[in-house]
mmCIF file of N, CA and C and ligand atoms in Angstrom:
data_model
loop_
_atom_site.group_PDB
_atom_site.id
_atom_site.type_symbol
_atom_site.label_atom_id
_atom_site.label_comp_id
_atom_site.label_asym_id
_atom_site.label_seq_id
_atom_site.Cartn_x
_atom_site.Cartn_y
_atom_site.Cartn_z
ATOM 1 N N MET A 1 -12.728 151.762 -49.703
ATOM 2 C CA MET A 1 -11.801 150.685 -50.036
ATOM 3 C C MET A 1 -11.927 149.563 -49.020
ATOM 4 N N SER A 2 -11.868 148.340 -49.494
ATOM 5 C CA SER A 2 -12.028 147.237 -48.556
ATOM 6 C C SER A 2 -10.659 146.774 -48.041
ATOM 7 N N ASP A 3 -10.700 146.172 -46.887
ATOM 8 C CA ASP A 3 -9.481 145.684 -46.257
ATOM 9 C C ASP A 3 -9.426 144.165 -46.343
ATOM 10 N N THR A 4 -8.219 143.657 -46.337
ATOM 11 C CA THR A 4 -8.018 142.211 -46.288
ATOM 12 C C THR A 4 -7.351 141.862 -44.969
ATOM 13 N N VAL A 5 -7.908 140.885 -44.294
ATOM 14 C CA VAL A 5 -7.256 140.381 -43.088
ATOM 15 C C VAL A 5 -6.933 138.916 -43.303
ATOM 16 N N VAL A 6 -5.684 138.567 -43.122
ATOM 17 C CA VAL A 6 -5.306 137.159 -43.149
ATOM 18 C C VAL A 6 -5.231 136.717 -41.700
ATOM 19 N N LYS A 7 -6.000 135.686 -41.373
ATOM 20 C CA LYS A 7 -6.019 135.191 -39.995
ATOM 21 C C LYS A 7 -5.354 133.822 -39.966
ATOM 22 N N ILE A 8 -4.309 133.716 -39.162
ATOM 23 C CA ILE A 8 -3.597 132.443 -39.025
ATOM 24 C C ILE A 8 -4.090 131.781 -37.744
ATOM 25 N N ILE A 9 -4.629 130.580 -37.897
ATOM 26 C CA ILE A 9 -5.211 129.892 -36.733
ATOM 27 C C ILE A 9 -4.725 128.446 -36.676
ATOM 28 N N PRO A 10 -4.693 127.869 -35.462
ATOM 29 C CA PRO A 10 -4.383 126.437 -35.365
ATOM 30 C C PRO A 10 -5.491 125.637 -36.058
ATOM 31 N N THR A 11 -5.128 124.542 -36.706
ATOM 32 C CA THR A 11 -6.137 123.697 -37.334
ATOM 33 C C THR A 11 -7.055 123.089 -36.269
ATOM 34 N N ASP A 12 -6.474 122.822 -35.099
ATOM 35 C CA ASP A 12 -7.254 122.285 -33.978
ATOM 36 C C ASP A 12 -7.911 123.451 -33.226
ATOM 37 N N PRO A 13 -9.241 123.515 -33.232
ATOM 38 C CA PRO A 13 -9.918 124.680 -32.643
ATOM 39 C C PRO A 13 -9.713 124.841 -31.146
ATOM 40 N N TYR A 14 -9.289 123.772 -30.466
ATOM 41 C CA TYR A 14 -9.147 123.832 -29.011
ATOM 42 C C TYR A 14 -7.705 124.078 -28.572
ATOM 43 N N ARG A 15 -6.784 124.108 -29.531
ATOM 44 C CA ARG A 15 -5.367 124.291 -29.207
ATOM 45 C C ARG A 15 -5.121 125.766 -28.883
ATOM 46 N N ARG A 16 -4.782 126.048 -27.611
ATOM 47 C CA ARG A 16 -4.464 127.419 -27.220
ATOM 48 C C ARG A 16 -3.009 127.723 -27.574
ATOM 49 N N ILE A 17 -2.728 128.990 -27.819
ATOM 50 C CA ILE A 17 -1.369 129.422 -28.100
ATOM 51 C C ILE A 17 -0.890 130.219 -26.898
ATOM 52 N N ASP A 18 0.216 129.764 -26.274
ATOM 53 C CA ASP A 18 0.627 130.426 -25.031
ATOM 54 C C ASP A 18 1.484 131.662 -25.314
ATOM 55 N N GLY A 19 1.800 132.388 -24.246
ATOM 56 C CA GLY A 19 2.501 133.662 -24.365
ATOM 57 C C GLY A 19 3.828 133.577 -25.105
ATOM 58 N N GLN A 20 4.591 132.528 -24.809
ATOM 59 C CA GLN A 20 5.897 132.365 -25.468
ATOM 60 C C GLN A 20 5.735 132.112 -26.953
ATOM 61 N N GLU A 21 4.757 131.279 -27.276
ATOM 62 C CA GLU A 21 4.513 130.985 -28.692
ATOM 63 C C GLU A 21 4.073 132.251 -29.430
ATOM 64 N N ILE A 22 3.238 133.038 -28.759
ATOM 65 C CA ILE A 22 2.782 134.287 -29.379
ATOM 66 C C ILE A 22 3.981 135.189 -29.669
ATOM 67 N N GLN A 23 4.898 135.293 -28.694
ATOM 68 C CA GLN A 23 6.099 136.117 -28.900
ATOM 69 C C GLN A 23 6.929 135.637 -30.081
ATOM 70 N N ARG A 24 7.105 134.296 -30.162
ATOM 71 C CA ARG A 24 7.893 133.732 -31.265
ATOM 72 C C ARG A 24 7.258 134.047 -32.606
ATOM 73 N N VAL A 25 5.949 133.830 -32.688
ATOM 74 C CA VAL A 25 5.257 134.036 -33.961
ATOM 75 C C VAL A 25 5.240 135.518 -34.333
ATOM 76 N N MET A 26 4.997 136.389 -33.352
ATOM 77 C CA MET A 26 4.959 137.818 -33.653
ATOM 78 C C MET A 26 6.338 138.309 -34.124
ATOM 79 N N ALA A 27 7.388 137.797 -33.494
ATOM 80 C CA ALA A 27 8.739 138.191 -33.910
ATOM 81 C C ALA A 27 8.978 137.767 -35.356
ATOM 82 N N TYR A 28 8.535 136.558 -35.690
ATOM 83 C CA TYR A 28 8.708 136.088 -37.067
ATOM 84 C C TYR A 28 7.908 136.957 -38.035
ATOM 85 N N LEU A 29 6.643 137.189 -37.710
ATOM 86 C CA LEU A 29 5.783 137.966 -38.611
ATOM 87 C C LEU A 29 6.342 139.379 -38.792
ATOM 88 N N GLN A 30 6.790 139.981 -37.679
ATOM 89 C CA GLN A 30 7.293 141.354 -37.772
ATOM 90 C C GLN A 30 8.553 141.435 -38.633
ATOM 91 N N SER A 31 9.342 140.349 -38.638
ATOM 92 C CA SER A 31 10.577 140.389 -39.429
ATOM 93 C C SER A 31 10.330 140.048 -40.890
ATOM 94 N N LYS A 32 9.254 139.301 -41.178
ATOM 95 C CA LYS A 32 9.065 138.786 -42.549
ATOM 96 C C LYS A 32 7.899 139.417 -43.310
ATOM 97 N N ILE A 33 6.904 139.860 -42.594
ATOM 98 C CA ILE A 33 5.666 140.265 -43.267
ATOM 99 C C ILE A 33 5.471 141.773 -43.132
ATOM 100 N N LYS A 34 5.334 142.433 -44.266
ATOM 101 C CA LYS A 34 4.978 143.852 -44.239
ATOM 102 C C LYS A 34 3.460 143.949 -44.325
ATOM 103 N N ALA A 35 2.879 144.634 -43.358
ATOM 104 C CA ALA A 35 1.427 144.749 -43.331
ATOM 105 C C ALA A 35 1.052 146.033 -42.602
ATOM 106 N N ASP A 36 -0.209 146.451 -42.754
ATOM 107 C CA ASP A 36 -0.646 147.662 -42.055
ATOM 108 C C ASP A 36 -0.638 147.455 -40.545
ATOM 109 N N LYS A 37 -0.945 146.223 -40.127
ATOM 110 C CA LYS A 37 -1.030 145.954 -38.699
ATOM 111 C C LYS A 37 -0.936 144.452 -38.435
ATOM 112 N N LEU A 38 -0.271 144.100 -37.337
ATOM 113 C CA LEU A 38 -0.210 142.704 -36.899
ATOM 114 C C LEU A 38 -0.768 142.652 -35.489
ATOM 115 N N GLU A 39 -1.658 141.731 -35.240
ATOM 116 C CA GLU A 39 -2.141 141.617 -33.862
ATOM 117 C C GLU A 39 -2.607 140.197 -33.540
ATOM 118 N N VAL A 40 -2.732 139.937 -32.240
ATOM 119 C CA VAL A 40 -3.223 138.645 -31.777
ATOM 120 C C VAL A 40 -4.585 138.875 -31.158
ATOM 121 N N VAL A 41 -5.545 138.043 -31.537
ATOM 122 C CA VAL A 41 -6.876 138.138 -30.953
ATOM 123 C C VAL A 41 -7.153 136.819 -30.234
ATOM 124 N N SER A 42 -7.438 136.892 -28.944
ATOM 125 C CA SER A 42 -7.624 135.684 -28.142
ATOM 126 C C SER A 42 -8.980 135.664 -27.467
ATOM 127 N N ASN A 43 -9.482 134.455 -27.297
ATOM 128 C CA ASN A 43 -10.775 134.258 -26.647
ATOM 129 C C ASN A 43 -10.717 132.951 -25.852
ATOM 130 N N GLU A 44 -11.469 132.880 -24.754
ATOM 131 C CA GLU A 44 -11.447 131.684 -23.911
ATOM 132 C C GLU A 44 -11.955 130.444 -24.627
ATOM 133 N N THR A 45 -12.943 130.628 -25.472
ATOM 134 C CA THR A 45 -13.560 129.502 -26.189
ATOM 135 C C THR A 45 -13.392 129.747 -27.687
ATOM 136 N N PRO A 46 -13.537 128.704 -28.506
ATOM 137 C CA PRO A 46 -13.347 128.902 -29.948
ATOM 138 C C PRO A 46 -14.366 129.896 -30.527
ATOM 139 N N LEU A 47 -13.909 130.665 -31.493
ATOM 140 C CA LEU A 47 -14.785 131.556 -32.254
ATOM 141 C C LEU A 47 -14.795 131.086 -33.701
ATOM 142 N N PHE A 48 -15.855 131.410 -34.417
ATOM 143 C CA PHE A 48 -15.887 131.106 -35.839
ATOM 144 C C PHE A 48 -15.031 132.135 -36.558
ATOM 145 N N ILE A 49 -13.998 131.649 -37.235
ATOM 146 C CA ILE A 49 -13.098 132.534 -37.980
ATOM 147 C C ILE A 49 -13.552 132.465 -39.433
ATOM 148 N N ASP A 50 -14.258 133.495 -39.851
ATOM 149 C CA ASP A 50 -14.900 133.396 -41.165
ATOM 150 C C ASP A 50 -14.161 134.206 -42.213
ATOM 151 N N CYS A 51 -14.492 133.943 -43.458
ATOM 152 C CA CYS A 51 -13.830 134.628 -44.563
ATOM 153 C C CYS A 51 -14.685 135.801 -45.050
ATOM 154 N N GLY A 52 -15.564 136.290 -44.216
ATOM 155 C CA GLY A 52 -16.385 137.445 -44.592
ATOM 156 C C GLY A 52 -17.356 137.105 -45.704
ATOM 157 N N ASP A 53 -17.417 137.985 -46.695
ATOM 158 C CA ASP A 53 -18.370 137.793 -47.797
ATOM 159 C C ASP A 53 -17.940 136.696 -48.761
ATOM 160 N N SER A 54 -16.747 136.159 -48.557
ATOM 161 C CA SER A 54 -16.216 135.231 -49.554
ATOM 162 C C SER A 54 -16.692 133.793 -49.378
ATOM 163 N N LEU A 55 -17.523 133.532 -48.372
ATOM 164 C CA LEU A 55 -18.009 132.166 -48.186
ATOM 165 C C LEU A 55 -19.095 131.869 -49.209
ATOM 166 N N GLU A 56 -18.763 131.012 -50.166
ATOM 167 C CA GLU A 56 -19.700 130.728 -51.251
ATOM 168 C C GLU A 56 -20.334 129.356 -51.132
ATOM 169 N N THR A 57 -19.528 128.372 -50.815
ATOM 170 C CA THR A 57 -20.079 127.025 -50.681
ATOM 171 C C THR A 57 -19.459 126.311 -49.485
ATOM 172 N N ILE A 58 -20.218 125.330 -48.977
ATOM 173 C CA ILE A 58 -19.722 124.452 -47.924
ATOM 174 C C ILE A 58 -20.007 123.034 -48.404
ATOM 175 N N GLN A 59 -18.989 122.208 -48.381
ATOM 176 C CA GLN A 59 -19.171 120.836 -48.850
ATOM 177 C C GLN A 59 -18.813 119.825 -47.772
ATOM 178 N N CYS A 60 -19.411 118.653 -47.945
ATOM 179 C CA CYS A 60 -19.079 117.537 -47.069
ATOM 180 C C CYS A 60 -17.628 117.133 -47.313
ATOM 181 N N PRO A 61 -16.829 116.989 -46.230
ATOM 182 C CA PRO A 61 -15.425 116.616 -46.411
ATOM 183 C C PRO A 61 -15.256 115.166 -46.868
ATOM 184 N N TYR A 62 -16.316 114.353 -46.764
ATOM 185 C CA TYR A 62 -16.214 112.939 -47.155
ATOM 186 C C TYR A 62 -16.710 112.696 -48.566
ATOM 187 N N CYS A 63 -17.988 113.064 -48.824
ATOM 188 C CA CYS A 63 -18.560 112.700 -50.128
ATOM 189 C C CYS A 63 -18.619 113.886 -51.086
ATOM 190 N N GLY A 64 -18.268 115.089 -50.604
ATOM 191 C CA GLY A 64 -18.214 116.233 -51.516
ATOM 192 C C GLY A 64 -19.554 116.871 -51.819
ATOM 193 N N GLU A 65 -20.610 116.364 -51.227
ATOM 194 C CA GLU A 65 -21.941 116.936 -51.433
ATOM 195 C C GLU A 65 -21.966 118.390 -50.953
ATOM 196 N N THR A 66 -22.633 119.256 -51.712
ATOM 197 C CA THR A 66 -22.778 120.645 -51.279
ATOM 198 C C THR A 66 -23.815 120.703 -50.161
ATOM 199 N N LEU A 67 -23.438 121.350 -49.056
ATOM 200 C CA LEU A 67 -24.325 121.390 -47.893
ATOM 201 C C LEU A 67 -25.198 122.639 -47.940
ATOM 202 N N ASP A 68 -26.408 122.458 -47.491
ATOM 203 C CA ASP A 68 -27.391 123.514 -47.505
ATOM 204 C C ASP A 68 -27.083 124.548 -46.409
ATOM 205 N N PHE A 69 -27.145 125.828 -46.773
ATOM 206 C CA PHE A 69 -26.835 126.868 -45.784
ATOM 207 C C PHE A 69 -27.822 126.859 -44.609
ATOM 208 N N ASP A 70 -29.083 126.506 -44.879
ATOM 209 C CA ASP A 70 -30.067 126.437 -43.779
ATOM 210 C C ASP A 70 -29.655 125.361 -42.775
ATOM 211 N N TRP A 71 -29.243 124.205 -43.306
ATOM 212 C CA TRP A 71 -28.780 123.126 -42.422
ATOM 213 C C TRP A 71 -27.591 123.619 -41.610
ATOM 214 N N TRP A 72 -26.653 124.267 -42.297
ATOM 215 C CA TRP A 72 -25.440 124.737 -41.634
ATOM 216 C C TRP A 72 -25.765 125.772 -40.556
ATOM 217 N N HIS A 73 -26.659 126.726 -40.864
ATOM 218 C CA HIS A 73 -27.028 127.741 -39.872
ATOM 219 C C HIS A 73 -27.637 127.083 -38.630
ATOM 220 N N GLY A 74 -28.444 126.045 -38.835
ATOM 221 C CA GLY A 74 -29.029 125.316 -37.711
ATOM 222 C C GLY A 74 -27.961 124.670 -36.843
ATOM 223 N N ARG A 75 -26.970 124.047 -37.499
ATOM 224 C CA ARG A 75 -25.885 123.391 -36.764
ATOM 225 C C ARG A 75 -25.026 124.446 -36.045
ATOM 226 N N MET A 76 -24.823 125.601 -36.699
ATOM 227 C CA MET A 76 -24.042 126.683 -36.074
ATOM 228 C C MET A 76 -24.761 127.220 -34.835
ATOM 229 N N ASP A 77 -26.073 127.362 -34.930
ATOM 230 C CA ASP A 77 -26.846 127.838 -33.770
ATOM 231 C C ASP A 77 -26.709 126.867 -32.604
ATOM 232 N N ALA A 78 -26.804 125.564 -32.913
ATOM 233 C CA ALA A 78 -26.689 124.549 -31.858
ATOM 234 C C ALA A 78 -25.297 124.597 -31.222
ATOM 235 N N ALA A 79 -24.265 124.726 -32.059
ATOM 236 C CA ALA A 79 -22.893 124.770 -31.545
ATOM 237 C C ALA A 79 -22.661 126.051 -30.750
ATOM 238 N N TYR A 80 -23.270 127.133 -31.214
ATOM 239 C CA TYR A 80 -23.137 128.413 -30.509
ATOM 240 C C TYR A 80 -23.677 128.280 -29.085
ATOM 241 N N GLY A 81 -24.723 127.463 -28.933
ATOM 242 C CA GLY A 81 -25.314 127.207 -27.626
ATOM 243 C C GLY A 81 -24.339 126.542 -26.662
ATOM 244 N N THR A 82 -23.284 125.917 -27.178
ATOM 245 C CA THR A 82 -22.250 125.315 -26.333
ATOM 246 C C THR A 82 -21.007 126.204 -26.291
ATOM 247 N N ALA A 83 -21.126 127.461 -26.750
ATOM 248 C CA ALA A 83 -19.985 128.387 -26.891
ATOM 249 C C ALA A 83 -18.923 127.774 -27.813
ATOM 250 N N PHE A 84 -19.384 127.002 -28.793
ATOM 251 C CA PHE A 84 -18.523 126.331 -29.776
ATOM 252 C C PHE A 84 -17.550 125.350 -29.120
ATOM 253 N N ARG A 85 -17.905 124.871 -27.914
ATOM 254 C CA ARG A 85 -17.071 123.827 -27.308
ATOM 255 C C ARG A 85 -17.368 122.495 -27.981
ATOM 256 N N ASP A 86 -18.611 122.335 -28.432
ATOM 257 C CA ASP A 86 -19.000 121.116 -29.143
ATOM 258 C C ASP A 86 -19.315 121.481 -30.586
ATOM 259 N N LEU A 87 -18.435 121.037 -31.490
ATOM 260 C CA LEU A 87 -18.591 121.383 -32.904
ATOM 261 C C LEU A 87 -19.042 120.174 -33.728
ATOM 262 N N SER A 88 -19.388 119.076 -33.032
ATOM 263 C CA SER A 88 -19.686 117.856 -33.767
ATOM 264 C C SER A 88 -20.995 117.962 -34.544
ATOM 265 N N VAL A 89 -20.986 117.396 -35.724
ATOM 266 C CA VAL A 89 -22.193 117.349 -36.559
ATOM 267 C C VAL A 89 -22.303 115.979 -37.213
ATOM 268 N N LYS A 90 -23.547 115.628 -37.529
ATOM 269 C CA LYS A 90 -23.787 114.429 -38.338
ATOM 270 C C LYS A 90 -24.177 114.952 -39.711
ATOM 271 N N LEU A 91 -23.457 114.537 -40.718
ATOM 272 C CA LEU A 91 -23.686 115.069 -42.057
ATOM 273 C C LEU A 91 -24.985 114.543 -42.665
ATOM 274 N N PRO A 92 -25.778 115.429 -43.283
ATOM 275 C CA PRO A 92 -27.070 115.015 -43.812
ATOM 276 C C PRO A 92 -26.956 114.177 -45.096
ATOM 277 N N CYS A 93 -25.814 114.292 -45.777
ATOM 278 C CA CYS A 93 -25.643 113.607 -47.065
ATOM 279 C C CYS A 93 -25.306 112.134 -46.880
ATOM 280 N N CYS A 94 -24.182 111.858 -46.186
ATOM 281 C CA CYS A 94 -23.710 110.481 -46.081
ATOM 282 C C CYS A 94 -23.835 109.943 -44.655
ATOM 283 N N GLY A 95 -24.348 110.783 -43.728
ATOM 284 C CA GLY A 95 -24.607 110.300 -42.378
ATOM 285 C C GLY A 95 -23.381 110.142 -41.512
ATOM 286 N N ARG A 96 -22.226 110.594 -41.997
ATOM 287 C CA ARG A 96 -21.005 110.418 -41.206
ATOM 288 C C ARG A 96 -20.869 111.521 -40.165
ATOM 289 N N GLU A 97 -20.067 111.221 -39.131
ATOM 290 C CA GLU A 97 -19.822 112.190 -38.062
ATOM 291 C C GLU A 97 -18.659 113.087 -38.481
ATOM 292 N N SER A 98 -18.824 114.364 -38.253
ATOM 293 C CA SER A 98 -17.734 115.287 -38.546
ATOM 294 C C SER A 98 -17.781 116.436 -37.552
ATOM 295 N N SER A 99 -17.059 117.489 -37.872
ATOM 296 C CA SER A 99 -17.016 118.670 -37.020
ATOM 297 C C SER A 99 -17.253 119.881 -37.916
ATOM 298 N N LEU A 100 -17.888 120.884 -37.370
ATOM 299 C CA LEU A 100 -18.077 122.121 -38.138
ATOM 300 C C LEU A 100 -16.730 122.676 -38.586
ATOM 301 N N ASN A 101 -15.679 122.368 -37.821
ATOM 302 C CA ASN A 101 -14.343 122.851 -38.158
ATOM 303 C C ASN A 101 -13.777 122.160 -39.395
ATOM 304 N N ASP A 102 -14.282 120.970 -39.702
ATOM 305 C CA ASP A 102 -13.684 120.165 -40.774
ATOM 306 C C ASP A 102 -14.481 120.178 -42.074
ATOM 307 N N LEU A 103 -15.565 120.938 -42.126
ATOM 308 C CA LEU A 103 -16.303 121.025 -43.377
ATOM 309 C C LEU A 103 -15.450 121.751 -44.412
ATOM 310 N N ALA A 104 -15.724 121.462 -45.691
ATOM 311 C CA ALA A 104 -14.918 122.075 -46.752
ATOM 312 C C ALA A 104 -15.510 123.431 -47.123
ATOM 313 N N TYR A 105 -15.049 124.460 -46.414
ATOM 314 C CA TYR A 105 -15.527 125.820 -46.666
ATOM 315 C C TYR A 105 -14.762 126.415 -47.844
ATOM 316 N N ASP A 106 -15.484 127.080 -48.723
ATOM 317 C CA ASP A 106 -14.851 127.770 -49.838
ATOM 318 C C ASP A 106 -15.386 129.205 -49.870
ATOM 319 N N PHE A 107 -14.546 130.195 -49.551
ATOM 320 C CA PHE A 107 -13.155 130.151 -49.146
ATOM 321 C C PHE A 107 -13.026 129.550 -47.732
ATOM 322 N N PRO A 108 -11.791 129.142 -47.371
ATOM 323 C CA PRO A 108 -11.601 128.499 -46.080
ATOM 324 C C PRO A 108 -12.063 129.336 -44.880
ATOM 325 N N CYS A 109 -12.619 128.637 -43.884
ATOM 326 C CA CYS A 109 -12.991 129.214 -42.595
ATOM 327 C C CYS A 109 -12.499 128.225 -41.540
ATOM 328 N N GLY A 110 -12.715 128.552 -40.283
ATOM 329 C CA GLY A 110 -12.333 127.619 -39.230
ATOM 330 C C GLY A 110 -12.777 128.138 -37.884
ATOM 331 N N PHE A 111 -12.359 127.417 -36.844
ATOM 332 C CA PHE A 111 -12.670 127.826 -35.475
ATOM 333 C C PHE A 111 -11.365 127.881 -34.703
ATOM 334 N N SER A 112 -11.224 128.888 -33.851
ATOM 335 C CA SER A 112 -10.041 128.919 -32.984
ATOM 336 C C SER A 112 -10.251 129.887 -31.835
ATOM 337 N N CYS A 113 -9.466 129.671 -30.777
ATOM 338 C CA CYS A 113 -9.457 130.583 -29.622
ATOM 339 C C CYS A 113 -8.498 131.733 -29.888
ATOM 340 N N ASP A 114 -7.356 131.422 -30.478
ATOM 341 C CA ASP A 114 -6.337 132.439 -30.730
ATOM 342 C C ASP A 114 -6.131 132.581 -32.235
ATOM 343 N N ALA A 115 -5.949 133.813 -32.669
ATOM 344 C CA ALA A 115 -5.717 134.050 -34.097
ATOM 345 C C ALA A 115 -4.722 135.183 -34.262
ATOM 346 N N PHE A 116 -3.812 135.010 -35.219
ATOM 347 C CA PHE A 116 -2.905 136.094 -35.597
ATOM 348 C C PHE A 116 -3.541 136.811 -36.776
ATOM 349 N N HIS A 117 -3.781 138.090 -36.637
ATOM 350 C CA HIS A 117 -4.404 138.872 -37.711
ATOM 351 C C HIS A 117 -3.347 139.703 -38.429
ATOM 352 N N ILE A 118 -3.307 139.545 -39.728
ATOM 353 C CA ILE A 118 -2.401 140.346 -40.557
ATOM 354 C C ILE A 118 -3.286 141.245 -41.413
ATOM 355 N N LEU A 119 -3.275 142.543 -41.118
ATOM 356 C CA LEU A 119 -4.149 143.470 -41.836
ATOM 357 C C LEU A 119 -3.439 144.019 -43.069
ATOM 358 N N ASN A 120 -4.091 143.837 -44.213
ATOM 359 C CA ASN A 120 -3.571 144.331 -45.498
ATOM 360 C C ASN A 120 -2.101 144.011 -45.724
ATOM 361 N N PRO A 121 -1.751 142.716 -45.810
ATOM 362 C CA PRO A 121 -0.360 142.381 -46.120
ATOM 363 C C PRO A 121 0.018 142.977 -47.477
ATOM 364 N N TRP A 122 1.248 143.494 -47.577
ATOM 365 C CA TRP A 122 1.681 144.148 -48.811
ATOM 366 C C TRP A 122 1.952 143.152 -49.920
ATOM 367 N N ALA A 123 2.212 141.913 -49.529
ATOM 368 C CA ALA A 123 2.408 140.861 -50.527
ATOM 369 C C ALA A 123 1.654 139.638 -50.040
ATOM 370 N N GLU A 124 1.378 138.735 -50.975
ATOM 371 C CA GLU A 124 0.663 137.535 -50.576
ATOM 372 C C GLU A 124 1.524 136.681 -49.641
ATOM 373 N N LEU A 125 0.866 136.058 -48.698
ATOM 374 C CA LEU A 125 1.580 135.187 -47.765
ATOM 375 C C LEU A 125 2.115 133.982 -48.538
ATOM 376 N N ARG A 126 3.361 133.635 -48.276
ATOM 377 C CA ARG A 126 3.936 132.512 -49.012
ATOM 378 C C ARG A 126 3.749 131.206 -48.234
ATOM 379 N N GLU A 127 3.734 130.108 -49.005
ATOM 380 C CA GLU A 127 3.646 128.774 -48.399
ATOM 381 C C GLU A 127 4.742 128.603 -47.348
ATOM 382 N N GLU A 128 5.905 129.135 -47.699
ATOM 383 C CA GLU A 128 7.074 129.023 -46.839
ATOM 384 C C GLU A 128 6.813 129.682 -45.473
ATOM 385 N N ASP A 129 6.114 130.820 -45.492
ATOM 386 C CA ASP A 129 5.812 131.496 -44.232
ATOM 387 C C ASP A 129 4.902 130.626 -43.369
ATOM 388 N N LEU A 130 3.900 130.042 -44.007
ATOM 389 C CA LEU A 130 2.991 129.174 -43.256
ATOM 390 C C LEU A 130 3.746 127.995 -42.657
ATOM 391 N N LYS A 131 4.660 127.427 -43.456
ATOM 392 C CA LYS A 131 5.458 126.294 -42.977
ATOM 393 C C LYS A 131 6.296 126.700 -41.775
ATOM 394 N N GLN A 132 6.909 127.883 -41.864
ATOM 395 C CA GLN A 132 7.726 128.389 -40.762
ATOM 396 C C GLN A 132 6.880 128.552 -39.495
ATOM 397 N N LEU A 133 5.670 129.079 -39.665
ATOM 398 C CA LEU A 133 4.799 129.275 -38.509
ATOM 399 C C LEU A 133 4.430 127.933 -37.890
ATOM 400 N N GLN A 134 4.185 126.935 -38.750
ATOM 401 C CA GLN A 134 3.857 125.605 -38.238
ATOM 402 C C GLN A 134 5.022 125.043 -37.442
ATOM 403 N N GLU A 135 6.228 125.316 -37.926
ATOM 404 C CA GLU A 135 7.398 124.821 -37.218
ATOM 405 C C GLU A 135 7.596 125.532 -35.887
ATOM 406 N N LEU A 136 7.394 126.845 -35.894
ATOM 407 C CA LEU A 136 7.542 127.616 -34.653
ATOM 408 C C LEU A 136 6.564 127.135 -33.592
ATOM 409 N N LEU A 137 5.380 126.745 -34.030
ATOM 410 C CA LEU A 137 4.335 126.348 -33.083
ATOM 411 C C LEU A 137 4.286 124.847 -32.858
ATOM 412 N N GLY A 138 4.878 124.095 -33.776
ATOM 413 C CA GLY A 138 4.819 122.641 -33.680
ATOM 414 C C GLY A 138 3.427 122.081 -33.903
ATOM 415 N N ILE A 139 2.600 122.822 -34.611
ATOM 416 C CA ILE A 139 1.236 122.359 -34.917
ATOM 417 C C ILE A 139 0.897 122.759 -36.347
ATOM 418 N N SER A 140 -0.178 122.200 -36.864
ATOM 419 C CA SER A 140 -0.597 122.612 -38.185
ATOM 420 C C SER A 140 -1.509 123.842 -38.068
ATOM 421 N N VAL A 141 -1.337 124.773 -39.000
ATOM 422 C CA VAL A 141 -2.134 125.996 -38.974
ATOM 423 C C VAL A 141 -2.882 126.165 -40.298
ATOM 424 N N ARG A 142 -3.855 127.046 -40.264
ATOM 425 C CA ARG A 142 -4.705 127.297 -41.408
ATOM 426 C C ARG A 142 -4.731 128.817 -41.611
ATOM 427 N N ALA A 143 -4.735 129.254 -42.866
ATOM 428 C CA ALA A 143 -4.854 130.693 -43.158
ATOM 429 C C ALA A 143 -6.268 130.977 -43.663
ATOM 430 N N VAL A 144 -6.930 131.908 -43.015
ATOM 431 C CA VAL A 144 -8.270 132.313 -43.418
ATOM 432 C C VAL A 144 -8.185 133.741 -43.959
ATOM 433 N N TYR A 145 -8.609 133.930 -45.201
ATOM 434 C CA TYR A 145 -8.564 135.257 -45.828
ATOM 435 C C TYR A 145 -9.942 135.882 -45.757
ATOM 436 N N ALA A 146 -10.011 137.064 -45.168
ATOM 437 C CA ALA A 146 -11.313 137.739 -45.080
ATOM 438 C C ALA A 146 -11.206 139.129 -45.686
ATOM 439 N N HIS A 147 -12.218 139.498 -46.475
ATOM 440 C CA HIS A 147 -12.322 140.873 -46.966
ATOM 441 C C HIS A 147 -13.360 141.559 -46.102
ATOM 442 N N ILE A 148 -12.969 142.664 -45.521
ATOM 443 C CA ILE A 148 -13.902 143.332 -44.603
ATOM 444 C C ILE A 148 -14.146 144.772 -45.068
HETATM 445 ZN ZN1 ZN B 1 -21.325 113.529 -47.125
#
C-alpha cells in the first residue's frame, strides 16, 4: 500500500521557521488534523520538496510553455551545485528570468528548508487549514502532495 505525505512549506524557499512558530503550527495540526504521523523536517539549506511520482509536467510560469525535463534536470544539477542557495534560471521559451521554485509544477513541488510532514491524513486538508497556517506563520505557504 502506498503512503501519502502532505508537506506544508513556506512559498519562499529561504524563509526559515523558528522554534516558536514550529510549536504553534504543530499545536494547530495536532488539534485539527488526524493523521498517522506529524513531524517537522528541517535542513540548513533549501531542499527540493517533490511530489514523488506525480510530477508530470513543468511549465513556464510566464508563457505557459511546457519545459523539457532534460533542460530542467540540467538546471537542477547546476542549482544543486550551490546547495540550492541559487535557484535562478533563465527560461528557454521566452528568455525571462525566474526561479526553479516558481516554475509551474504539476503536481505542485517547491523548495524549502523547513517542512511540516503530514503522513496519511485521514481527510483531505481543507483550504481553511492552509489559511490558518498562513496566519499562524504570517507568510504564504504551499502544500505539496507526495505519494511514496
Ligand atoms: Zn516562457
